[in-house]
PDB file of C-alpha atoms in Angstrom:
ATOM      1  CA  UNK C 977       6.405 -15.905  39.831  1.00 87.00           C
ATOM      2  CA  UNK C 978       3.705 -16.684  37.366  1.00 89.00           C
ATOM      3  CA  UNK C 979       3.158 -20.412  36.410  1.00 95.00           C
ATOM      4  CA  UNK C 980       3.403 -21.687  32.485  1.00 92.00           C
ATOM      5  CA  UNK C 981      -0.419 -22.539  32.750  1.00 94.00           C
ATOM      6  CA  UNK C 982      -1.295 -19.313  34.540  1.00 94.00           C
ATOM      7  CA  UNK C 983       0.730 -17.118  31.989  1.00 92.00           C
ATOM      8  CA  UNK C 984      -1.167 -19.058  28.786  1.00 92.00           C
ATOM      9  CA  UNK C 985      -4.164 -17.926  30.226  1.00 94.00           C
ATOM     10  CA  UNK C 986      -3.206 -14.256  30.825  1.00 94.00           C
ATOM     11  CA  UNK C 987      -2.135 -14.531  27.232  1.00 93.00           C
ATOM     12  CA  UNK C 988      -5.448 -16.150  25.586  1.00 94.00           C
ATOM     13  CA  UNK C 989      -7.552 -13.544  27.490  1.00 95.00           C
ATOM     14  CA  UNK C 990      -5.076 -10.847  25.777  1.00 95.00           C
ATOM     15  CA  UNK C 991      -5.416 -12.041  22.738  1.00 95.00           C
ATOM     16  CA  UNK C 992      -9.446 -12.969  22.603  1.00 94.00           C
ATOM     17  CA  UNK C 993      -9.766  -9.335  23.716  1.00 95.00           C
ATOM     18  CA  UNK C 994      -7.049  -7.711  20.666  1.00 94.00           C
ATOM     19  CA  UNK C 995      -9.074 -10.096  18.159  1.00 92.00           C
ATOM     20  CA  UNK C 996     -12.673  -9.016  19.949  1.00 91.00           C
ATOM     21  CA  UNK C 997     -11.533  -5.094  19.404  1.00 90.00           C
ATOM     22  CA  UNK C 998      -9.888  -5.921  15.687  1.00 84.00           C
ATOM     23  CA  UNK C 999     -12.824  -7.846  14.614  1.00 83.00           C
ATOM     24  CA  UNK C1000     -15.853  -7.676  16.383  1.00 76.00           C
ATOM     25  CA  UNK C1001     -19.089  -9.491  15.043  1.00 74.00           C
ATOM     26  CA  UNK C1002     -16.600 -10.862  12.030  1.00 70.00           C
ATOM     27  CA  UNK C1003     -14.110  -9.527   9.443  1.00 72.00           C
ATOM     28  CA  UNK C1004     -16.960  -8.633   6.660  1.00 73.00           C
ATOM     29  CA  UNK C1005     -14.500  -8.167   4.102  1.00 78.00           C
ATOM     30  CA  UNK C1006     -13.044 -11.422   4.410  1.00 79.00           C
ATOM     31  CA  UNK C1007     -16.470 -12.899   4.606  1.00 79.00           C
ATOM     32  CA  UNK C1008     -17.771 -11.041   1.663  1.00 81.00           C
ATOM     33  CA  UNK C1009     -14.956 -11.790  -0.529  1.00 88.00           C
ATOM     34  CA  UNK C1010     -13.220 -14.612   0.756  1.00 90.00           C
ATOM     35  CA  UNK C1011     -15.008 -17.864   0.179  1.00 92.00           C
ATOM     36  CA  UNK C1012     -15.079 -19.818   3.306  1.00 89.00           C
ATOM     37  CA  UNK C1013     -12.942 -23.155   1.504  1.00 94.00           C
ATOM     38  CA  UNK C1014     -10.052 -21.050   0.494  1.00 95.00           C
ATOM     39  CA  UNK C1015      -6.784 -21.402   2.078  1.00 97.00           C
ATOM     40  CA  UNK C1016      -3.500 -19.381   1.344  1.00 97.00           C
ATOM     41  CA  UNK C1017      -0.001 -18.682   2.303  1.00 98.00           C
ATOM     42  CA  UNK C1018       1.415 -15.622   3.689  1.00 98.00           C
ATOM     43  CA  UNK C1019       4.878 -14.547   4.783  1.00 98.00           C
ATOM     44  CA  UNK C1020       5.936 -12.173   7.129  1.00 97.00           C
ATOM     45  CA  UNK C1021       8.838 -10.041   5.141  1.00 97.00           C
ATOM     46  CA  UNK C1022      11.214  -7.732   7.188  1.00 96.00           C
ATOM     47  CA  UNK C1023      10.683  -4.195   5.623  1.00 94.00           C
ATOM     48  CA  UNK C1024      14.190  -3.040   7.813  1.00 93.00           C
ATOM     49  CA  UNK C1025      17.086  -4.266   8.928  1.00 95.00           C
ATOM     50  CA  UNK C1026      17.201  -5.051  13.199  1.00 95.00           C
ATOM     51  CA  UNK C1027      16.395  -7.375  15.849  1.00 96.00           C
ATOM     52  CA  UNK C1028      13.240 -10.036  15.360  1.00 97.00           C
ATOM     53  CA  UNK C1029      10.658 -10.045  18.060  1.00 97.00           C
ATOM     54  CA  UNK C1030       7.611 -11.371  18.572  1.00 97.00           C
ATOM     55  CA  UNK C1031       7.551 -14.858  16.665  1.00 98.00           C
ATOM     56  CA  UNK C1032       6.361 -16.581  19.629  1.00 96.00           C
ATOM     57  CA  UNK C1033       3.625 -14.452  20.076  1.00 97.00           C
ATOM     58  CA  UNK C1034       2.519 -14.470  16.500  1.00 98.00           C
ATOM     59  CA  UNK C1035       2.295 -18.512  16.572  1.00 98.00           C
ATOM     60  CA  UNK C1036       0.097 -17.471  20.240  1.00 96.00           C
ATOM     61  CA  UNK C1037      -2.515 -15.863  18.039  1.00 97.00           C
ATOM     62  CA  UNK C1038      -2.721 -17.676  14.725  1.00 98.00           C
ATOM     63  CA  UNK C1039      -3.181 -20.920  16.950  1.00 96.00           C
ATOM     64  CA  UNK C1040      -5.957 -19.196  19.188  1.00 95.00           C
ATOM     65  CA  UNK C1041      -7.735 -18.023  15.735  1.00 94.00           C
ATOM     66  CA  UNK C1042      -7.215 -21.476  14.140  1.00 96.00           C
ATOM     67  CA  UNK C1043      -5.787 -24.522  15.574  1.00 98.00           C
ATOM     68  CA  UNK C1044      -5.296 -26.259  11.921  1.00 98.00           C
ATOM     69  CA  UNK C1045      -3.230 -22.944  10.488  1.00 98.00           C
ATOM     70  CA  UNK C1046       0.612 -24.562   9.950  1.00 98.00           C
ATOM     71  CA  UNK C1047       3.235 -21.970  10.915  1.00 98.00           C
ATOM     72  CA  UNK C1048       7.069 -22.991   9.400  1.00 98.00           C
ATOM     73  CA  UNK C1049       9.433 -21.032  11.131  1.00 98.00           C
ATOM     74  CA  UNK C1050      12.770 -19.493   9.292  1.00 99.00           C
ATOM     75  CA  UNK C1051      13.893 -17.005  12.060  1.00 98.00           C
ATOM     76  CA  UNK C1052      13.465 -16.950  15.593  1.00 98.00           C
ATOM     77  CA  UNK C1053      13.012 -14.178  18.239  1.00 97.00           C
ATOM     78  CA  UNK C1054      15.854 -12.447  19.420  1.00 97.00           C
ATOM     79  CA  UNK C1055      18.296 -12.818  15.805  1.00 97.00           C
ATOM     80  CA  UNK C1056      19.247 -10.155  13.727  1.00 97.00           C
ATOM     81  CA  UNK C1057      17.349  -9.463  10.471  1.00 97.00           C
ATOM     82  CA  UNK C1058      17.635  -7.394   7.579  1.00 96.00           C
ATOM     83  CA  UNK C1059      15.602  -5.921   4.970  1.00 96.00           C
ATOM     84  CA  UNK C1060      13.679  -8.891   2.643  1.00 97.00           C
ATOM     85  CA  UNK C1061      14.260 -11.761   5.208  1.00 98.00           C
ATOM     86  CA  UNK C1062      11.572 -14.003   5.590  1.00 98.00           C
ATOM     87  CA  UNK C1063      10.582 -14.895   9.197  1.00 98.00           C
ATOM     88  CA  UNK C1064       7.854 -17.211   8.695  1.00 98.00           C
ATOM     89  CA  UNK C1065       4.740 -18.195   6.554  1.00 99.00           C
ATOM     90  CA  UNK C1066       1.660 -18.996   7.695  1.00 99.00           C
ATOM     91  CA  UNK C1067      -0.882 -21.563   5.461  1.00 99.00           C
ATOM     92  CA  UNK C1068      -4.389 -22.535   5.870  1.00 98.00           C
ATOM     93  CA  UNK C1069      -7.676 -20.705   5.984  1.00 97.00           C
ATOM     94  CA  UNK C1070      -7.268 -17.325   4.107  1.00 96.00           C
ATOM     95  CA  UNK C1071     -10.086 -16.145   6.830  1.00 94.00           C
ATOM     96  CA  UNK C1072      -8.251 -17.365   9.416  1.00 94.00           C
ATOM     97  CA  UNK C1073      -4.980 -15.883   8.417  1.00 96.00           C
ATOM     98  CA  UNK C1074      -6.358 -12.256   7.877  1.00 93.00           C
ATOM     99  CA  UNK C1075      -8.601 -12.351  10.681  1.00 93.00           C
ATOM    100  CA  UNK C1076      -5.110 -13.057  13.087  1.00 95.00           C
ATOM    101  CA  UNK C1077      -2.890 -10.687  10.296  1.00 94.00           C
ATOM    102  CA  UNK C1078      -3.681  -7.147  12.111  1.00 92.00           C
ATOM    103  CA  UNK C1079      -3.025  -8.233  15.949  1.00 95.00           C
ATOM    104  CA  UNK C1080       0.327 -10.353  14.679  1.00 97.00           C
ATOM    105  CA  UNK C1081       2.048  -7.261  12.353  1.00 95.00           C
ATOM    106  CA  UNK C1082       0.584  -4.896  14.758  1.00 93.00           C
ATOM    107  CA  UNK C1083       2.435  -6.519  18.253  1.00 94.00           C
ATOM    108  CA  UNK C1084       5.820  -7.574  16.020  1.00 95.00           C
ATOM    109  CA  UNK C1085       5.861  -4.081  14.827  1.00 93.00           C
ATOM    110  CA  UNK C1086       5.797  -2.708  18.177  1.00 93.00           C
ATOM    111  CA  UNK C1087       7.928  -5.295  19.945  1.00 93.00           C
ATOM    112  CA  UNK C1088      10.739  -5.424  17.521  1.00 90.00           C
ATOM    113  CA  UNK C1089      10.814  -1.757  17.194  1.00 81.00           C
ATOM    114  CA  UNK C1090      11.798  -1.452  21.055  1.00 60.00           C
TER     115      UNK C1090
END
C-alpha cells in the first residue's frame, strides 16, 4: 500500500506534468490580457444531472498552481448533482485560476462521467 506522503507526491508530479503540457512557457493569453493584480471568482456549474467526482482533485491543482487561491466547497465527491448546481468557486488570481481551469474541468469531466 502506498503511504499519504508517497501518494501526494505521485500526485504533484501528475499534476506539474498536466499543467507543463497545458501551459508550457506560460498561458500568453492570460498574460497578455489579464493584468497580473487582478483576481476573480469562478464557479464550477453542473451542465447535467449525475454523480460529482473529482472535487478533491480540483482543490490538488488549484493549490499546486497557487497556494493563496481560496476554494469554498458546496458539494462534495461522491453526491448526486443535477443540472445548475454549484460545486464550488474558486477566488484569487484570475491567472492563477485559468492557468489551473483546463486540467480541473478536463479530469472532473472525465472522472464524473465514469
Amino acid at each position: 500500500m502506498i503511504s499519504p506522503d508517497k501518494f501526494q507526491e505521485e500526485l504533484d508530479i501528475i499534476i506539474a506534468n498536466a499543467i507543463r503540457e497545458d501551459v508550457g512557457d506560460g498561458d500568453h493569453s492570460s498574460i497578455a490580457c489579464i493584468p497580473s493584480s487582478a483576481t476573480g471568482k469562478a464557479k464550477l456549474l453542473v451542465k447535467e444531472d449525475g454523480i460529482i467526482a473529482g472535487v478533491e482533485f480540483a482543490k490538488q491543482v488549484f493549490n499546486y498552481v497557487d497556494t493563496n487561491l481560496k476554494i469554498e466547497t458546496l458539494i462534495e465527491d461522491g453526491k448526486a448533482v443535477k443540472y445548475g448546481d454549484i460545486v464550488f468557486y474558486v477566488e484569487g488570481a484570475s491567472q492563477s485560476i485559468l492557468k489551473a481551469e483546463r486540467l480541473v474541468l478536463n479530469a472532473m469531466q472525465r472522472m464524473s462521467a465514469i
